[in-house]
mmCIF file of C-alpha atoms in Angstrom:
data_model
loop_
_atom_site.group_PDB
_atom_site.id
_atom_site.type_symbol
_atom_site.label_atom_id
_atom_site.label_comp_id
_atom_site.label_asym_id
_atom_site.label_seq_id
_atom_site.Cartn_x
_atom_site.Cartn_y
_atom_site.Cartn_z
ATOM 1 C CA UNK A 12 -34.805 -0.477 -44.357
ATOM 2 C CA UNK A 13 -32.955 2.329 -45.694
ATOM 3 C CA UNK A 14 -35.692 3.976 -48.077
ATOM 4 C CA UNK A 15 -33.989 6.290 -50.535
ATOM 5 C CA UNK A 16 -30.622 6.414 -48.786
ATOM 6 C CA UNK A 17 -27.653 5.573 -50.950
ATOM 7 C CA UNK A 18 -23.715 4.790 -50.046
ATOM 8 C CA UNK A 19 -20.526 5.138 -51.167
ATOM 9 C CA UNK A 20 -18.002 2.409 -50.653
ATOM 10 C CA UNK A 21 -14.060 2.952 -51.757
ATOM 11 C CA UNK A 22 -12.206 -0.274 -52.180
ATOM 12 C CA UNK A 23 -15.323 -2.252 -52.870
ATOM 13 C CA UNK A 24 -14.513 -5.004 -54.811
ATOM 14 C CA UNK A 25 -12.631 -7.443 -52.289
ATOM 15 C CA UNK A 26 -12.196 -8.040 -48.521
ATOM 16 C CA UNK A 27 -13.662 -5.262 -46.031
ATOM 17 C CA UNK A 28 -14.693 -2.914 -48.560
ATOM 18 C CA UNK A 29 -17.009 -5.745 -50.188
ATOM 19 C CA UNK A 30 -18.110 -6.782 -47.202
ATOM 20 C CA UNK A 31 -19.542 -3.233 -46.228
ATOM 21 C CA UNK A 32 -21.186 -3.499 -49.555
ATOM 22 C CA UNK A 33 -23.018 -6.582 -48.785
ATOM 23 C CA UNK A 34 -24.102 -5.209 -45.453
ATOM 24 C CA UNK A 35 -25.130 -1.956 -46.868
ATOM 25 C CA UNK A 36 -27.305 -3.409 -49.163
ATOM 26 C CA UNK A 37 -28.887 -6.156 -47.061
ATOM 27 C CA UNK A 38 -29.638 -3.195 -45.025
ATOM 28 C CA UNK A 39 -31.627 -1.482 -48.034
ATOM 29 C CA UNK A 40 -28.876 0.971 -49.263
ATOM 30 C CA UNK A 41 -28.400 1.464 -52.843
ATOM 31 C CA UNK A 42 -24.815 1.677 -53.374
ATOM 32 C CA UNK A 43 -21.963 3.443 -55.268
ATOM 33 C CA UNK A 44 -18.928 1.189 -55.614
ATOM 34 C CA UNK A 45 -15.677 2.027 -56.454
ATOM 35 C CA UNK A 46 -12.438 0.461 -56.665
ATOM 36 C CA UNK A 47 -10.027 -0.516 -59.664
ATOM 37 C CA UNK A 48 -11.264 -3.612 -60.947
ATOM 38 C CA UNK A 49 -14.390 -2.755 -63.054
ATOM 39 C CA UNK A 50 -14.987 -6.593 -63.860
ATOM 40 C CA UNK A 51 -14.957 -7.632 -59.891
ATOM 41 C CA UNK A 52 -17.404 -4.501 -59.008
ATOM 42 C CA UNK A 53 -19.668 -5.377 -61.893
ATOM 43 C CA UNK A 54 -20.276 -9.069 -60.841
ATOM 44 C CA UNK A 55 -20.748 -7.815 -56.841
ATOM 45 C CA UNK A 56 -23.210 -5.209 -58.092
ATOM 46 C CA UNK A 57 -24.978 -7.486 -60.235
ATOM 47 C CA UNK A 58 -25.189 -10.076 -57.542
ATOM 48 C CA UNK A 59 -26.574 -7.183 -54.799
ATOM 49 C CA UNK A 60 -29.176 -5.917 -57.384
ATOM 50 C CA UNK A 61 -30.839 -9.347 -57.560
ATOM 51 C CA UNK A 62 -30.479 -10.167 -53.933
ATOM 52 C CA UNK A 63 -31.747 -7.157 -52.325
ATOM 53 C CA UNK A 64 -33.352 -5.323 -55.047
ATOM 54 C CA UNK A 65 -31.271 -2.187 -54.536
ATOM 55 C CA UNK A 66 -29.673 0.234 -56.824
ATOM 56 C CA UNK A 67 -25.927 -0.333 -57.345
ATOM 57 C CA UNK A 68 -23.844 2.230 -59.511
ATOM 58 C CA UNK A 69 -20.007 0.852 -60.439
ATOM 59 C CA UNK A 70 -17.679 3.719 -60.500
ATOM 60 C CA UNK A 71 -14.325 2.207 -61.314
ATOM 61 C CA UNK A 72 -11.156 4.624 -60.326
ATOM 62 C CA UNK A 73 -7.914 4.339 -58.961
ATOM 63 C CA UNK A 74 -7.958 7.136 -56.338
ATOM 64 C CA UNK A 75 -4.306 7.371 -56.456
ATOM 65 C CA UNK A 76 -5.130 9.951 -59.102
ATOM 66 C CA UNK A 77 -4.729 13.473 -57.574
ATOM 67 C CA UNK A 78 -8.308 14.292 -59.336
ATOM 68 C CA UNK A 79 -9.990 11.293 -58.554
ATOM 69 C CA UNK A 80 -12.292 12.264 -55.838
ATOM 70 C CA UNK A 81 -13.305 15.613 -57.770
ATOM 71 C CA UNK A 82 -13.774 13.488 -61.112
ATOM 72 C CA UNK A 83 -16.167 10.575 -58.860
ATOM 73 C CA UNK A 84 -17.861 13.317 -57.019
ATOM 74 C CA UNK A 85 -18.739 15.250 -60.129
ATOM 75 C CA UNK A 86 -19.848 12.196 -62.161
ATOM 76 C CA UNK A 87 -22.231 11.230 -59.416
ATOM 77 C CA UNK A 88 -23.552 14.973 -59.440
ATOM 78 C CA UNK A 89 -24.124 14.400 -63.215
ATOM 79 C CA UNK A 90 -26.158 11.822 -62.433
ATOM 80 C CA UNK A 91 -28.333 13.521 -59.777
ATOM 81 C CA UNK A 92 -27.009 10.824 -57.083
ATOM 82 C CA UNK A 93 -26.300 12.189 -53.721
ATOM 83 C CA UNK A 94 -24.402 10.013 -50.994
ATOM 84 C CA UNK A 95 -25.858 9.878 -47.736
ATOM 85 C CA UNK A 96 -23.020 7.109 -46.238
ATOM 86 C CA UNK A 97 -19.372 7.125 -47.163
ATOM 87 C CA UNK A 98 -17.088 4.643 -46.256
ATOM 88 C CA UNK A 99 -13.640 4.875 -47.027
ATOM 89 C CA UNK A 100 -12.333 1.839 -47.147
ATOM 90 C CA UNK A 101 -9.524 1.783 -50.149
ATOM 91 C CA UNK A 102 -6.042 1.306 -48.865
ATOM 92 C CA UNK A 103 -3.168 -1.067 -48.937
ATOM 93 C CA UNK A 104 0.635 -1.323 -47.659
ATOM 94 C CA UNK A 105 3.718 -0.639 -48.870
ATOM 95 C CA UNK A 106 6.582 -2.627 -47.112
ATOM 96 C CA UNK A 107 10.435 -1.943 -47.086
ATOM 97 C CA UNK A 108 12.081 0.903 -45.370
ATOM 98 C CA UNK A 109 11.415 4.644 -46.197
ATOM 99 C CA UNK A 110 14.356 5.231 -48.508
ATOM 100 C CA UNK A 111 14.047 1.837 -49.989
ATOM 101 C CA UNK A 112 10.892 2.631 -51.889
ATOM 102 C CA UNK A 113 10.693 5.777 -54.992
ATOM 103 C CA UNK A 114 9.158 8.946 -53.910
ATOM 104 C CA UNK A 115 6.519 8.170 -56.793
ATOM 105 C CA UNK A 116 5.284 5.125 -54.304
ATOM 106 C CA UNK A 117 5.029 7.074 -51.337
ATOM 107 C CA UNK A 118 2.844 9.789 -52.894
ATOM 108 C CA UNK A 119 0.485 7.451 -54.309
ATOM 109 C CA UNK A 120 0.295 5.773 -51.072
ATOM 110 C CA UNK A 121 -0.634 9.152 -49.467
ATOM 111 C CA UNK A 122 -2.930 10.236 -52.088
ATOM 112 C CA UNK A 123 -4.923 6.962 -51.617
ATOM 113 C CA UNK A 124 -4.842 6.742 -47.892
ATOM 114 C CA UNK A 125 -5.418 10.068 -46.546
ATOM 115 C CA UNK A 126 -5.758 12.257 -49.213
ATOM 116 C CA UNK A 127 -8.239 10.972 -50.915
ATOM 117 C CA UNK A 128 -10.776 10.223 -48.056
ATOM 118 C CA UNK A 129 -10.147 13.622 -46.838
ATOM 119 C CA UNK A 130 -11.003 15.258 -50.210
ATOM 120 C CA UNK A 131 -14.161 12.951 -50.390
ATOM 121 C CA UNK A 132 -15.330 13.906 -47.143
ATOM 122 C CA UNK A 133 -14.867 17.631 -47.717
ATOM 123 C CA UNK A 134 -16.826 17.471 -51.086
ATOM 124 C CA UNK A 135 -19.693 15.266 -49.560
ATOM 125 C CA UNK A 136 -20.089 16.398 -46.093
ATOM 126 C CA UNK A 137 -22.133 19.817 -47.357
ATOM 127 C CA UNK A 138 -24.989 17.719 -49.025
ATOM 128 C CA UNK A 139 -25.256 15.644 -45.718
ATOM 129 C CA UNK A 140 -25.487 18.367 -43.473
ATOM 130 C CA UNK A 141 -28.001 20.052 -45.986
ATOM 131 C CA UNK A 142 -30.113 16.826 -45.817
ATOM 132 C CA UNK A 143 -29.700 16.597 -42.068
ATOM 133 C CA UNK A 144 -28.304 12.655 -42.032
ATOM 134 C CA UNK A 145 -25.080 11.325 -42.988
ATOM 135 C CA UNK A 146 -22.827 8.683 -41.884
ATOM 136 C CA UNK A 147 -18.854 8.232 -42.416
ATOM 137 C CA UNK A 148 -16.955 5.537 -41.706
ATOM 138 C CA UNK A 149 -13.138 5.705 -41.998
ATOM 139 C CA UNK A 150 -11.657 2.707 -41.794
ATOM 140 C CA UNK A 151 -8.417 2.723 -39.935
ATOM 141 C CA UNK A 152 -6.289 0.281 -37.899
ATOM 142 C CA UNK A 153 -4.974 -0.926 -34.857
ATOM 143 C CA UNK A 154 -1.934 -0.206 -36.412
ATOM 144 C CA UNK A 155 -3.085 3.578 -35.842
ATOM 145 C CA UNK A 156 -3.333 3.199 -32.024
ATOM 146 C CA UNK A 157 -0.147 1.344 -30.940
ATOM 147 C CA UNK A 158 3.635 2.485 -31.586
ATOM 148 C CA UNK A 159 4.748 2.872 -35.557
ATOM 149 C CA UNK A 160 6.991 -0.259 -36.917
ATOM 150 C CA UNK A 161 10.057 -0.464 -39.126
ATOM 151 C CA UNK A 162 9.213 -1.405 -42.797
ATOM 152 C CA UNK A 163 5.890 -0.133 -42.742
ATOM 153 C CA UNK A 164 6.595 3.865 -42.321
ATOM 154 C CA UNK A 165 3.744 5.267 -43.064
ATOM 155 C CA UNK A 166 1.010 2.821 -42.621
ATOM 156 C CA UNK A 167 0.513 2.974 -39.179
ATOM 157 C CA UNK A 168 0.613 6.998 -39.436
ATOM 158 C CA UNK A 169 -1.570 6.988 -42.373
ATOM 159 C CA UNK A 170 -4.233 5.183 -40.131
ATOM 160 C CA UNK A 171 -3.151 7.635 -37.275
ATOM 161 C CA UNK A 172 -4.054 10.260 -39.581
ATOM 162 C CA UNK A 173 -7.501 8.803 -40.191
ATOM 163 C CA UNK A 174 -8.523 8.494 -36.303
ATOM 164 C CA UNK A 175 -7.441 11.773 -35.259
ATOM 165 C CA UNK A 176 -8.876 13.450 -38.203
ATOM 166 C CA UNK A 177 -12.514 11.227 -37.415
ATOM 167 C CA UNK A 178 -12.274 12.857 -33.983
ATOM 168 C CA UNK A 179 -12.270 16.182 -34.887
ATOM 169 C CA UNK A 180 -14.705 16.143 -37.899
ATOM 170 C CA UNK A 181 -16.836 14.251 -35.325
ATOM 171 C CA UNK A 182 -16.785 17.187 -33.233
ATOM 172 C CA UNK A 183 -17.403 19.379 -35.981
ATOM 173 C CA UNK A 184 -20.532 17.577 -37.117
ATOM 174 C CA UNK A 185 -22.267 17.346 -33.616
ATOM 175 C CA UNK A 186 -25.892 18.350 -34.092
ATOM 176 C CA UNK A 187 -25.764 18.099 -37.712
ATOM 177 C CA UNK A 188 -27.388 14.544 -38.249
ATOM 178 C CA UNK A 189 -23.705 13.493 -39.496
ATOM 179 C CA UNK A 190 -21.959 10.930 -37.375
ATOM 180 C CA UNK A 191 -18.028 9.875 -37.870
ATOM 181 C CA UNK A 192 -16.243 6.866 -36.858
ATOM 182 C CA UNK A 193 -12.862 5.894 -37.120
ATOM 183 C CA UNK A 194 -13.062 1.722 -37.290
ATOM 184 C CA UNK A 195 -9.938 0.214 -36.006
ATOM 185 C CA UNK A 196 -9.837 -3.704 -37.203
ATOM 186 C CA UNK A 197 -6.844 -5.566 -36.217
ATOM 187 C CA UNK A 198 -5.793 -8.485 -38.498
ATOM 188 C CA UNK A 199 -8.849 -9.521 -40.924
ATOM 189 C CA UNK A 200 -9.514 -11.975 -43.379
ATOM 190 C CA UNK A 201 -9.004 -10.586 -46.764
ATOM 191 C CA UNK A 202 -6.734 -9.952 -49.798
ATOM 192 C CA UNK A 203 -4.348 -7.188 -48.056
ATOM 193 C CA UNK A 204 -1.762 -9.550 -47.180
ATOM 194 C CA UNK A 205 -1.974 -11.226 -50.704
ATOM 195 C CA UNK A 206 -1.354 -7.530 -52.357
ATOM 196 C CA UNK A 207 2.050 -6.844 -49.631
ATOM 197 C CA UNK A 208 3.239 -10.105 -49.927
ATOM 198 C CA UNK A 209 2.762 -11.297 -46.396
ATOM 199 C CA UNK A 210 0.160 -14.293 -46.696
ATOM 200 C CA UNK A 211 2.267 -17.202 -45.712
ATOM 201 C CA UNK A 212 3.757 -15.170 -42.915
ATOM 202 C CA UNK A 213 0.589 -14.039 -41.297
ATOM 203 C CA UNK A 214 -0.989 -16.926 -41.870
ATOM 204 C CA UNK A 215 0.963 -18.500 -38.876
ATOM 205 C CA UNK A 216 -0.235 -16.277 -36.467
ATOM 206 C CA UNK A 217 -2.752 -17.428 -33.838
ATOM 207 C CA UNK A 218 -6.314 -18.023 -35.110
ATOM 208 C CA UNK A 219 -7.625 -15.878 -32.256
ATOM 209 C CA UNK A 220 -5.863 -12.710 -33.629
ATOM 210 C CA UNK A 221 -8.217 -12.876 -36.804
ATOM 211 C CA UNK A 222 -11.464 -11.507 -37.551
ATOM 212 C CA UNK A 223 -13.606 -11.659 -40.574
ATOM 213 C CA UNK A 224 -14.599 -8.987 -42.818
ATOM 214 C CA UNK A 225 -18.548 -9.199 -42.720
ATOM 215 C CA UNK A 226 -17.941 -9.192 -38.886
ATOM 216 C CA UNK A 227 -16.041 -6.251 -38.855
ATOM 217 C CA UNK A 228 -18.281 -4.166 -41.690
ATOM 218 C CA UNK A 229 -21.316 -5.476 -39.398
ATOM 219 C CA UNK A 230 -19.583 -3.881 -36.528
ATOM 220 C CA UNK A 231 -18.467 -0.684 -38.165
ATOM 221 C CA UNK A 232 -22.023 0.213 -39.477
ATOM 222 C CA UNK A 233 -23.629 -0.377 -36.024
ATOM 223 C CA UNK A 234 -20.726 1.904 -34.480
ATOM 224 C CA UNK A 235 -21.202 4.688 -36.709
ATOM 225 C CA UNK A 236 -25.154 4.494 -36.416
ATOM 226 C CA UNK A 237 -24.403 4.573 -32.377
ATOM 227 C CA UNK A 238 -22.493 7.683 -32.471
ATOM 228 C CA UNK A 239 -19.166 5.918 -31.360
ATOM 229 C CA UNK A 240 -16.393 8.365 -32.807
ATOM 230 C CA UNK A 241 -13.425 5.015 -32.456
ATOM 231 C CA UNK A 242 -14.191 1.700 -32.574
ATOM 232 C CA UNK A 243 -11.576 -1.020 -31.968
ATOM 233 C CA UNK A 244 -12.799 -4.338 -33.592
ATOM 234 C CA UNK A 245 -12.943 -7.584 -31.291
ATOM 235 C CA UNK A 246 -11.944 -8.006 -27.688
ATOM 236 C CA UNK A 247 -8.332 -8.997 -28.311
ATOM 237 C CA UNK A 248 -7.313 -5.836 -30.444
ATOM 238 C CA UNK A 249 -8.724 -3.670 -27.647
ATOM 239 C CA UNK A 250 -6.612 -5.717 -24.951
ATOM 240 C CA UNK A 251 -3.950 -4.594 -26.942
ATOM 241 C CA UNK A 252 -5.186 -1.296 -27.192
ATOM 242 C CA UNK A 253 -5.486 -0.624 -23.418
ATOM 243 C CA UNK A 254 -1.899 -2.572 -22.739
ATOM 244 C CA UNK A 255 -0.058 -0.376 -25.346
ATOM 245 C CA UNK A 256 -1.497 2.664 -24.077
ATOM 246 C CA UNK A 257 -0.751 1.642 -20.255
ATOM 247 C CA UNK A 258 2.757 1.199 -21.207
ATOM 248 C CA UNK A 259 5.741 3.879 -20.947
ATOM 249 C CA UNK A 260 6.361 5.323 -24.710
ATOM 250 C CA UNK A 261 10.091 3.748 -24.453
ATOM 251 C CA UNK A 262 9.143 0.009 -23.262
ATOM 252 C CA UNK A 263 6.295 0.456 -25.760
ATOM 253 C CA UNK A 264 8.663 1.042 -28.629
ATOM 254 C CA UNK A 265 10.914 -1.440 -27.373
ATOM 255 C CA UNK A 266 8.670 -4.198 -27.846
ATOM 256 C CA UNK A 267 7.211 -2.814 -31.271
ATOM 257 C CA UNK A 268 10.969 -2.614 -32.526
ATOM 258 C CA UNK A 269 11.593 -6.300 -31.173
ATOM 259 C CA UNK A 270 8.334 -7.971 -32.902
ATOM 260 C CA UNK A 271 8.913 -6.328 -35.841
ATOM 261 C CA UNK A 272 12.731 -7.400 -36.163
ATOM 262 C CA UNK A 273 11.335 -10.894 -35.609
ATOM 263 C CA UNK A 274 8.745 -10.652 -38.653
ATOM 264 C CA UNK A 275 11.187 -9.163 -41.006
ATOM 265 C CA UNK A 276 13.584 -11.793 -40.278
ATOM 266 C CA UNK A 277 10.800 -14.637 -40.531
ATOM 267 C CA UNK A 278 9.655 -12.839 -43.912
ATOM 268 C CA UNK A 279 13.157 -12.680 -45.223
ATOM 269 C CA UNK A 280 13.681 -16.311 -44.622
ATOM 270 C CA UNK A 281 10.331 -17.093 -45.997
ATOM 271 C CA UNK A 282 9.741 -18.776 -49.544
ATOM 272 C CA UNK A 283 8.575 -16.527 -52.067
ATOM 273 C CA UNK A 284 6.519 -17.390 -55.114
#
């Protein structure tokens, strides 16, 4: 059990984030849960308090706010709450080509996907080092390890950033008691595809490509505990990563462009609610 250890999970109201909260509670960690949906966070926190006899604090927050990470860490400090485990999970996807969305949409996306997790680590890392214990899981994606695709211009790029950032940070924290892992799941059952409007389309994909969120979370915590710096969930995803690594860049991009074009055509022809 994780006596007196506390974890902060971003995007904890559903999907992989909720699964991380549940797995951490099962392992005995106290929790700080943050996301935009306060009612959903409260319900999860109440359930986990009762089931696992842990403390669970709710901190509703939109990480698209530039002052969000600073405000969150300041609020925790004012309550005397230190963070031993950070799971940077909050995220979403923006569809359409780069110039088809207003800049404000892209700015908010980059704030949530790259700036906020980096700032949270910058603010919480000194305390972890001082206590000689810390676990940081940056939820990246298989998309950060394969060529980028049209229509999701910044998604793969943001995940590639998290992977490279995690690798550098892991080297910087060697010997401090802090472990850093970039977690790279592929298709995972969650609300992600409902938010970006692709649920009906991706539901037609083969079942062997999919994983469930609790498995992803459990593997992620095991990986960071073991000191794995980059962990790809699932055999199928590891095979996909290996294949793209072996392919020449030109061929890999051509395959990605072809499959991306097929996906966009199917999406354009699929009925919308």
